[in-house]
Amino acid sequence: MKSKIFTLIVIGIVLLAGCKDKVNTTKNYYCQLKVVPLFNGQEMELNVPYTGADGNAFKFERIAFFTTNLSVNNYGLMKEASLFNMGKNEYLFNTKSLVNEVKTLDFHTGVTSQFNHTDPTIFGNNHALNIANVDGLHWGWDPGYIFIAIEGKADTIADGQDNFDHSFVYHVGKDGNGRLHQFENVETVALNDTTHCAYLYLDMHTFFFGATDTIHVNSENSIHEGGQFEALAQKTVENFNSALTK
Amino acid sequence: MKQILFLFFSSVLLFSCKEEVVSYSPTPYVLNEPSHFPDMEIPADNPMTKEGVKLGRYLFYEEKLSGDNSMSCASCHALNLSFSDGEVTSTGIDGIAGNRNSMALVNLGYQHFFFWDGRSKTLEEQILEPVSNPIEMHESWSNAVLKLKDDVNYNAMFFEAFGTTDYDSTHVAKAMAQFIRTLISGDSEYDLLYKVENGIVLTDTEAARFNAITNQELEGYELFKSLNGADCIHCHSGPMAQIEGLRNNGLDATFTDLGRAEVTGDASDEGKFKVPTLRNIALTAPYMHDGRFATLDEVINHYSTGIQQSPTLDPMIEFAFQGGVQLDEYEKEALKAFLHCLTDSSFITNPAFSDPE
């Protein structure tokens, strides 16, 4: 009898130990890449006024952009496509991965031509380019996807009164308006012992008041596709891409 | 003795199992989704079955669901009007008019919020509202279900669909949601334009229809899409002819119906309403959440010169500073002609959608 109990205890311990081991080896690790919108270096929110270098006040209603062919640490493709859509989805990826340090990061802003002209229902249900997930940022005819969408209102009259009646809408698509980004040693933070998050920043002040060029919201408040008003399209693309930093 | 008992019990078990299997075996329903549509997400707890869809269709047309047995869902959602009701605002069984216009029921299985203010997140949840709403069907759910249970045909249909005769409002909602998910419209001339633009090959009959689209309709479509034209595409685009969102399209400078803000209490949501589909739009007059426009001409005039400024006006109503997109008479006619291209006659004549009685 005694020996039976002893055997049972031994079996129990072995089983328990086995379980514990299993838990350890099946632990899931995650790596995320988050984009943090800023206004002049400070974290910002939608629908809140911020004052720009020209004294105008800006309220943003949508800040969105696509990225394609993203890879981390030269491991090959990590994410075919993502849609950053402030307030809705702010991660370019959030995936099971052992990566805990983003040494190199490569991606295109916009949608590369390989995906930009196909039937937008062919992508899987969870794919960022599936028509069900694009939040209106796909126009069937040329240009295809809207790569960058920045919308809001400006108060252009400095009379101390809230008067946000000047809309701005910057929509740019079309092949050729994407840009390749390569970042090294992106700041990565351990959120807990299984999740690491890397950060990119998108400064909307830089978007309007870029290092090389300014978008004058009073007169340059609307651009679509990137065909009709080429000069502003190029400014939108260049300023946007210089506003995106590590 | 023990063995005999055991045998007895197991045969009882087997027998009861067998009975279940024989009479409750719902058949999966395969949705007829157009190739240029995304896949519809079906909730895991309400799979589509032929029996469920059939029951839902009966219930949709069932007047017993109302307080005085005079009104069904179809009273305000009529097939020939793309499931709208032709009234400015809908009136319930007690003759009290609500403050909102009945909505067309088209492609709702692809959507994630319902009603003009987006207050319901699922169809199953949405369907519970009109029956008990005092200004609509004004009937308690317990009473409505009692009336159904008096009818042997319903008891049989509920059993076939859900394997129970002890059903309640949640089963009614599930069945109706299944029926509403079958109400798919994707065969208008607009769909042909969409397919061609997205590189989808047309069948021969489709190609013939495509070729019959008139120049005026094409001009209207160009205006619809163009920034310097009517600029409608920002909000009414894609295979659904709508984006999923709640927006203020400049109807008023101050609001009597706060729209989305009535749900969220957030001032930045005032005057925002669900962007409706433009599918079958020529059939669903009058227009807007309060039915203020009797015709498409009035709608076009609104976007052309009637835009009202307000703090929540959508930035994508781009020519608001000059009151709208300023179309001339020729352009207005072309745009109207194009809006008729969104009519899908195979939808409103589909025998599977009509009153089963």
XYZ file of C-alpha atoms in Angstrom:
603
model
C 0.000 0.000 0.000
C 2.692 2.424 1.091
C 4.668 1.753 -2.068
C 1.535 2.429 -4.138
C 1.105 5.853 -2.549
C 4.758 6.578 -3.097
C 4.499 5.652 -6.780
C 1.455 7.911 -7.143
C 3.284 10.836 -5.581
C 6.262 10.316 -7.883
C 3.998 10.175 -10.941
C 2.196 13.308 -9.747
C 5.427 15.257 -9.371
C 6.664 14.155 -12.773
C 3.358 15.228 -14.344
C 3.362 18.596 -12.595
C 6.955 19.266 -13.563
C 6.128 18.334 -17.146
C 3.276 20.825 -17.139
C 5.465 23.603 -15.873
C 8.042 23.007 -18.536
C 5.342 23.154 -21.187
C 4.102 26.534 -19.975
C 7.584 27.920 -20.319
C 8.226 26.704 -23.815
C 4.819 27.750 -25.175
C 5.071 31.306 -23.871
C 4.001 33.695 -26.658
C 6.206 36.634 -27.508
C 4.885 39.666 -29.324
C 6.484 42.500 -31.180
C 4.593 45.668 -32.038
C 5.302 48.746 -34.080
C 3.268 51.746 -33.025
C 3.022 55.118 -34.717
C 2.579 58.038 -32.336
C 1.169 61.240 -33.851
C 2.703 64.445 -32.522
C 2.148 68.148 -32.972
C 5.396 70.022 -32.613
C 6.936 67.271 -30.528
C 3.969 66.829 -28.186
C 1.578 63.871 -28.335
C -1.669 64.934 -29.962
C -5.333 63.900 -30.210
C -7.990 64.153 -32.875
C -10.532 67.012 -32.714
C -8.370 69.149 -30.408
C -6.932 72.496 -31.607
C -3.162 73.006 -31.965
C -1.467 76.228 -33.015
C 1.004 76.127 -35.869
C 4.039 78.230 -36.737
C 1.860 80.582 -38.810
C -0.528 81.325 -35.934
C -3.339 79.283 -37.493
C -5.014 76.678 -35.294
C -5.453 73.122 -36.598
C -7.913 70.384 -35.639
C -7.413 66.967 -37.183
C -10.289 64.616 -37.945
C -8.428 61.879 -39.766
C -4.769 60.935 -40.023
C -4.264 57.746 -41.991
C -1.710 56.122 -44.266
C -0.883 52.763 -45.763
C 2.427 50.954 -45.567
C 3.437 47.942 -47.643
C 6.215 45.352 -47.703
C 7.426 45.942 -44.179
C 10.393 43.962 -42.930
C 12.233 43.958 -39.614
C 15.904 43.135 -39.022
C 16.184 41.971 -42.626
C 14.184 38.826 -41.777
C 12.222 39.168 -44.995
C 8.610 40.186 -45.233
C 6.947 40.773 -41.885
C 3.738 42.522 -42.961
C 2.512 42.827 -46.521
C 0.295 45.828 -45.799
C -0.936 47.940 -42.880
C -3.266 50.875 -42.478
C -2.434 53.344 -39.745
C -5.725 55.057 -38.930
C -5.495 57.273 -35.878
C -8.015 56.349 -33.189
C -8.815 53.069 -34.960
C -5.583 51.237 -35.619
C -2.273 52.738 -34.576
C -0.014 49.723 -35.054
C 1.806 48.910 -38.256
C 2.172 45.437 -36.861
C 1.372 43.581 -33.696
C 2.478 40.071 -34.180
C 3.831 36.961 -32.521
C 7.560 37.238 -32.798
C 10.792 36.744 -30.914
C 12.069 40.117 -32.121
C 12.731 42.332 -29.105
C 14.887 44.964 -30.700
C 14.183 46.651 -34.031
C 17.647 47.039 -35.480
C 16.477 47.706 -39.004
C 13.058 48.528 -40.350
C 12.151 48.787 -44.034
C 8.804 49.644 -45.550
C 7.029 51.690 -48.186
C 4.544 54.372 -47.319
C 1.664 53.943 -49.734
C 0.711 50.873 -51.696
C 3.256 49.493 -54.129
C 2.059 49.087 -57.712
C 2.030 45.288 -57.347
C -1.108 45.648 -55.151
C -2.495 48.988 -56.274
C -4.479 47.908 -59.310
C -6.078 44.608 -58.401
C -9.618 43.807 -57.340
C -9.603 44.928 -53.681
C -11.672 41.935 -52.543
C -8.967 39.385 -53.370
C -7.061 40.052 -50.149
C -7.843 37.924 -47.085
C -10.532 39.120 -44.689
C -7.987 40.475 -42.198
C -5.665 41.985 -44.799
C -5.307 45.773 -44.600
C -5.950 46.093 -48.340
C -9.257 44.186 -48.314
C -11.957 46.629 -49.387
C -13.842 45.887 -46.154
C -10.956 47.256 -44.068
C -9.839 50.375 -45.923
C -12.246 52.903 -44.368
C -13.123 54.430 -47.722
C -9.480 54.880 -48.768
C -9.796 53.045 -52.061
C -11.099 54.579 -55.233
C -11.758 51.976 -57.878
C -10.375 53.820 -60.849
C -6.836 55.112 -60.980
C -5.370 55.909 -58.348
C -6.439 52.776 -56.436
C -5.643 53.208 -52.746
C -5.357 56.601 -51.089
C -1.853 56.341 -49.595
C -2.074 59.313 -47.251
C -5.279 60.891 -45.898
C -5.116 63.929 -43.644
C -8.334 65.787 -42.970
C -9.421 68.463 -40.579
C -10.269 72.106 -40.077
C -8.212 75.199 -39.507
C -9.047 78.443 -37.757
C -7.384 80.990 -40.007
C -8.754 84.132 -38.362
C -6.758 85.176 -35.308
C -9.636 86.954 -33.549
C -9.530 84.874 -30.380
C -12.742 83.096 -31.360
C -13.054 79.446 -32.270
C -13.977 79.534 -35.898
C -12.910 76.287 -37.486
C -14.586 76.809 -40.818
C -11.614 76.286 -43.116
C -11.427 72.634 -44.105
C -8.340 70.852 -45.298
C -8.250 67.532 -47.101
C -4.972 66.036 -48.304
C -5.451 62.763 -50.151
C -2.601 61.376 -52.172
C -2.415 58.109 -54.063
C -1.048 56.970 -57.424
C 1.995 54.892 -58.231
C 5.141 56.905 -57.761
C 3.830 58.708 -54.694
C 4.967 56.015 -52.266
C 8.321 56.312 -50.518
C 10.769 53.775 -49.170
C 11.710 54.199 -45.504
C 14.673 52.604 -43.808
C 15.228 53.128 -40.105
C 17.967 51.768 -37.911
C 17.926 51.061 -34.184
C 14.331 52.050 -33.619
C 13.504 52.754 -29.963
C 12.025 49.519 -28.591
C 10.458 49.261 -25.143
C 9.645 46.095 -23.192
C 5.998 46.535 -22.195
C 6.145 43.336 -20.129
C 8.183 40.139 -20.232
C 6.521 38.932 -23.423
C 5.778 42.081 -25.426
C 8.143 44.570 -27.019
C 6.936 47.705 -28.731
C 8.875 49.844 -31.189
C 7.840 53.433 -31.892
C 7.740 55.711 -34.901
C 6.556 59.303 -34.694
C 4.482 61.351 -37.114
C 4.670 65.071 -36.433
C 1.773 66.980 -38.000
C 3.510 70.290 -37.391
C 6.341 69.099 -39.626
C 3.714 67.996 -42.123
C 2.498 71.583 -42.498
C 5.745 73.418 -41.813
C 8.284 71.035 -43.319
C 11.979 71.698 -43.206
C 12.108 72.551 -46.890
C 8.593 73.588 -47.711
C 5.445 74.878 -46.024
C 1.897 73.865 -46.858
C -0.054 77.122 -46.613
C -3.382 75.936 -45.341
C -5.148 79.181 -46.287
C -4.624 78.629 -49.993
C -3.388 75.040 -50.223
C -6.126 73.179 -48.421
C -7.122 70.425 -50.792
C -5.409 67.776 -52.867
C -6.751 64.533 -54.284
C -5.068 61.573 -55.933
C -1.945 63.514 -56.786
C -2.636 64.201 -60.434
C -4.417 67.472 -60.921
C -2.376 69.756 -58.692
C 1.025 68.143 -58.936
C 3.026 70.692 -56.956
C 0.879 70.383 -53.841
C 0.807 66.597 -54.224
C 4.580 66.513 -54.155
C 4.697 68.805 -51.135
C 2.158 66.601 -49.370
C 4.186 63.486 -50.076
C 7.553 65.004 -49.147
C 6.347 66.759 -46.011
C 4.441 63.705 -44.861
C 7.418 61.440 -45.328
C 9.779 63.813 -43.562
C 7.282 64.047 -40.679
C 7.588 60.290 -40.129
C 10.634 59.652 -37.968
C 11.971 57.145 -35.495
C -30.669 -6.751 -12.992
C -28.012 -4.064 -13.209
C -27.255 -5.106 -16.759
C -30.888 -4.941 -17.788
C -31.203 -1.439 -16.350
C -28.064 -0.380 -18.173
C -29.370 -1.720 -21.470
C -32.686 0.023 -20.876
C -31.054 3.393 -20.236
C -28.711 3.192 -23.131
C -31.486 2.337 -25.543
C -33.506 5.292 -24.236
C -30.489 7.518 -24.785
C -29.931 6.199 -28.267
C -33.564 6.581 -29.117
C -33.780 10.181 -27.971
C -30.591 11.018 -29.814
C -32.002 9.549 -32.959
C -35.169 11.585 -32.717
C -33.205 14.813 -32.361
C -31.035 14.040 -35.344
C -33.955 13.208 -37.595
C -36.170 16.225 -37.060
C -33.632 18.973 -36.269
C -31.070 18.997 -39.026
C -30.841 22.507 -40.440
C -29.314 22.902 -43.888
C -26.479 25.421 -44.256
C -27.476 28.422 -46.361
C -24.926 29.485 -48.954
C -25.036 33.225 -49.513
C -25.053 34.433 -53.091
C -22.286 37.030 -52.718
C -21.179 39.025 -55.769
C -17.531 38.415 -56.626
C -16.618 42.071 -56.119
C -17.966 42.122 -52.543
C -15.913 41.331 -49.444
C -16.844 38.146 -47.535
C -19.748 38.675 -45.174
C -18.855 37.959 -41.556
C -21.490 35.708 -40.031
C -21.656 35.725 -36.207
C -20.550 32.374 -34.777
C -23.680 32.101 -32.632
C -26.054 32.598 -35.547
C -24.971 30.515 -38.527
C -27.003 30.908 -41.713
C -29.403 28.024 -42.376
C -32.136 27.582 -44.976
C -34.641 27.008 -42.195
C -33.507 30.128 -40.324
C -33.734 32.324 -43.417
C -37.194 30.960 -44.257
C -38.427 31.614 -40.721
C -36.879 35.084 -40.766
C -38.712 35.886 -43.959
C -42.072 34.850 -42.462
C -41.373 36.897 -39.352
C -40.336 39.954 -41.369
C -43.789 39.978 -42.949
C -45.636 38.961 -39.721
C -48.197 41.486 -38.493
C -48.754 39.604 -35.233
C -45.513 41.142 -34.025
C -47.334 44.466 -33.584
C -49.702 45.534 -30.810
C -52.863 45.516 -32.936
C -51.740 42.909 -35.471
C -51.716 45.507 -38.239
C -48.053 46.186 -38.870
C -45.004 44.150 -39.815
C -41.434 45.169 -40.521
C -42.440 45.288 -44.177
C -44.964 48.059 -43.456
C -42.002 50.441 -43.183
C -39.550 48.386 -45.229
C -41.253 47.481 -48.528
C -39.442 45.388 -51.121
C -40.462 47.500 -54.133
C -38.947 50.560 -52.403
C -35.695 48.732 -51.635
C -37.158 48.099 -48.172
C -37.908 51.725 -47.301
C -41.419 53.187 -46.875
C -41.823 56.295 -49.021
C -42.850 58.421 -46.018
C -41.073 61.537 -44.739
C -40.845 59.995 -41.290
C -42.377 56.652 -40.327
C -45.641 56.339 -38.435
C -46.267 53.463 -36.017
C -49.479 51.578 -35.121
C -50.759 54.327 -32.830
C -50.511 56.931 -35.586
C -47.581 58.669 -33.907
C -44.914 59.779 -36.363
C -41.305 59.319 -35.358
C -38.670 61.890 -36.236
C -36.675 59.740 -38.608
C -36.995 58.450 -42.149
C -37.170 54.694 -42.677
C -33.885 53.267 -43.962
C -33.441 51.026 -46.999
C -32.349 47.516 -45.996
C -29.567 46.687 -48.448
C -26.304 44.794 -47.895
C -26.656 45.202 -44.124
C -24.756 41.970 -43.497
C -21.601 43.862 -44.464
C -22.080 46.602 -41.905
C -21.016 47.104 -38.331
C -23.517 49.617 -36.967
C -27.161 50.368 -37.588
C -29.717 53.207 -37.448
C -29.140 56.809 -38.464
C -27.150 57.399 -35.274
C -25.337 54.047 -35.326
C -26.704 53.052 -31.916
C -26.948 49.285 -32.608
C -23.832 47.238 -33.157
C -25.419 44.042 -34.529
C -28.461 43.175 -36.594
C -29.612 40.793 -33.878
C -29.597 43.680 -31.388
C -31.178 46.123 -33.846
C -34.173 43.903 -34.591
C -35.289 43.863 -30.965
C -36.029 47.597 -31.123
C -38.936 48.198 -33.546
C -41.314 45.652 -32.009
C -41.288 47.146 -28.529
C -40.841 50.756 -29.674
C -44.062 52.582 -28.662
C -44.052 54.722 -31.797
C -43.450 51.758 -34.092
C -44.956 48.268 -33.598
C -45.704 48.867 -29.896
C -45.925 45.287 -28.686
C -44.165 43.614 -25.762
C -41.862 40.835 -26.809
C -43.467 38.400 -24.372
C -46.873 39.024 -25.943
C -45.531 38.860 -29.489
C -43.910 35.498 -28.790
C -47.105 34.188 -27.127
C -49.042 35.051 -30.288
C -46.500 33.178 -32.402
C -46.685 30.149 -30.120
C -50.423 29.929 -30.793
C -49.569 29.104 -34.363
C -48.481 25.497 -35.003
C -46.744 26.514 -38.222
C -44.445 28.850 -36.314
C -43.751 26.228 -33.673
C -42.675 23.849 -36.427
C -40.558 26.460 -38.190
C -38.803 27.495 -34.969
C -38.055 23.852 -34.236
C -36.651 23.315 -37.710
C -34.504 26.431 -37.458
C -33.316 26.268 -33.852
C -34.269 22.826 -32.496
C -36.578 24.219 -29.833
C -40.222 25.025 -29.354
C -39.402 27.021 -26.253
C -38.299 30.052 -28.235
C -38.133 33.727 -27.296
C -37.282 37.156 -28.733
C -33.633 36.223 -29.258
C -34.636 33.425 -31.647
C -36.933 35.821 -33.518
C -34.061 38.299 -33.833
C -31.637 35.625 -35.015
C -33.992 34.375 -37.713
C -34.774 37.874 -38.970
C -31.070 38.761 -38.977
C -30.447 35.707 -41.162
C -33.115 36.859 -43.604
C -31.752 40.415 -43.669
C -28.248 39.070 -44.406
C -29.612 37.545 -47.618
C -30.772 40.976 -48.864
C -27.746 41.513 -51.077
C -27.787 43.974 -53.946
C -24.833 43.951 -56.336
C -26.195 43.842 -59.846
C -26.804 47.421 -60.928
C -25.086 49.318 -63.755
C -22.963 50.906 -61.001
C -21.589 47.435 -60.276
C -20.599 47.040 -63.907
C -18.725 50.362 -63.814
C -17.059 49.278 -60.575
C -16.052 45.903 -62.009
C -14.550 47.376 -65.152
C -12.549 49.901 -63.139
C -11.197 47.189 -60.894
C -10.126 44.887 -63.699
C -12.889 42.315 -63.140
C -13.938 40.592 -66.368
C -17.599 40.996 -67.339
C -19.785 38.174 -68.611
C -21.281 38.600 -72.076
C -24.651 39.735 -70.749
C -22.939 42.140 -68.382
C -20.832 43.505 -71.222
C -23.971 44.139 -73.266
C -25.524 46.009 -70.350
C -22.300 47.925 -69.810
C -22.327 49.044 -73.437
C -25.874 50.292 -73.036
C -24.870 52.798 -70.342
C -25.527 56.207 -71.895
C -23.090 59.061 -72.296
C -25.167 61.190 -69.980
C -24.922 58.516 -67.265
C -21.166 58.292 -67.806
C -20.830 62.060 -67.564
C -22.785 61.895 -64.330
C -20.450 59.215 -63.014
C -17.420 61.332 -63.867
C -18.959 64.225 -61.941
C -19.804 61.921 -59.046
C -16.129 60.964 -58.757
C -14.461 64.221 -59.635
C -13.164 66.672 -57.049
C -14.011 69.575 -59.275
C -17.371 68.072 -60.159
C -19.906 66.841 -57.618
C -17.351 65.201 -55.313
C -19.681 62.521 -53.927
C -17.179 59.679 -53.958
C -15.557 60.644 -50.677
C -18.497 59.296 -48.768
C -20.507 57.158 -51.182
C -17.878 54.865 -52.705
C -16.807 51.246 -53.132
C -18.947 48.157 -53.614
C -21.345 49.297 -50.893
C -21.739 52.775 -52.428
C -21.121 54.123 -48.943
C -18.211 54.346 -46.542
C -18.780 53.086 -43.044
C -19.016 56.225 -41.014
C -21.112 58.878 -39.319
C -20.700 62.312 -40.823
C -22.270 65.732 -41.111
C -23.117 66.539 -44.732
C -24.124 70.139 -44.097
C -27.916 69.924 -43.831
C -28.209 72.386 -40.935
C -26.305 75.117 -39.135
C -27.925 74.175 -35.810
C -29.444 70.804 -34.972
C -32.834 69.709 -33.684
C -31.869 66.022 -34.004
C -28.334 65.738 -32.637
C -27.769 62.428 -34.452
C -24.676 60.575 -33.264
C -24.278 62.956 -30.308
C -27.566 61.637 -28.874
C -25.733 58.346 -28.408
C -22.256 59.559 -27.396
C -23.052 62.872 -25.709
C -19.959 64.219 -27.458
C -20.294 67.705 -28.969
C -17.960 66.782 -31.815
C -20.611 64.237 -32.933
C -23.479 66.725 -33.254
C -25.292 66.577 -36.561
C -23.459 63.435 -37.665
C -25.532 60.646 -39.222
C -24.798 57.294 -40.788
C -23.570 57.668 -44.366
C -26.328 55.781 -46.207
C -25.835 53.590 -49.231
C -26.787 55.117 -52.568
C -27.866 51.711 -53.860
C -31.413 51.839 -55.246
C -31.458 55.516 -54.317
C -33.987 56.373 -57.037
C -36.475 54.111 -55.195
C -36.060 55.359 -51.647
C -37.396 58.940 -51.615
C -37.836 61.008 -49.531
C -34.225 61.526 -48.481
C -32.024 62.156 -45.431
C -32.553 61.133 -41.788
C -35.645 63.327 -41.529
C -36.916 62.814 -45.063
C -36.599 66.540 -45.800
C -35.907 66.173 -49.526
C -38.703 64.794 -51.691
C -36.636 64.233 -54.824
C -33.110 63.586 -56.044
C -33.198 67.074 -57.594
C -33.575 68.546 -54.128
C -30.686 66.394 -52.862
C -28.470 67.550 -55.726
C -29.426 71.181 -55.074
C -28.433 70.702 -51.454
C -24.918 69.521 -52.324
C -24.704 72.109 -55.086
C -25.655 75.308 -53.270
C -27.375 74.469 -49.972
C -24.514 73.448 -47.667
C -24.816 74.891 -44.162
C -21.689 75.575 -42.128
C -21.396 74.189 -38.608
C -18.543 73.177 -36.316
C -18.947 69.476 -37.162
C -19.397 69.873 -40.925
C -17.289 67.222 -42.612
C -14.026 68.467 -44.146
C -14.813 66.318 -47.179
C -17.747 68.581 -48.005
C -15.101 70.566 -49.732
C -16.820 73.492 -51.302
C -18.695 74.460 -48.176
C -17.127 77.931 -48.201
C -19.122 78.668 -51.360
C -22.226 76.764 -50.250
C -21.531 73.621 -52.269
C -20.119 72.209 -55.481
C -22.019 74.631 -57.769
C -23.253 72.348 -60.532
C -24.982 73.851 -63.558
C -28.279 72.507 -64.911
C -26.605 70.234 -67.436
C -24.382 68.696 -64.758
C -27.287 68.246 -62.353
C -29.211 66.268 -64.961
C -26.182 64.084 -65.696
C -25.591 63.388 -62.003
C -29.242 62.466 -61.555
C -29.075 60.125 -64.547
C -26.079 58.412 -62.984
C -27.846 58.020 -59.622
C -30.441 55.918 -61.476
C -27.599 53.542 -62.445
C -27.554 52.390 -58.825
C -30.976 50.782 -59.227
C -30.762 47.003 -59.102
C -34.002 45.674 -60.565
C -33.072 42.047 -59.885
C -33.018 42.959 -56.184
C -36.503 44.434 -55.949
C -38.006 41.627 -58.023
C -36.207 38.788 -56.242
C -38.947 36.252 -55.375
C -36.958 35.070 -52.334
C -37.427 38.476 -50.700
C -41.187 38.926 -51.096
C -44.040 38.176 -48.694
C -44.143 34.365 -48.415
C -47.938 34.297 -47.943
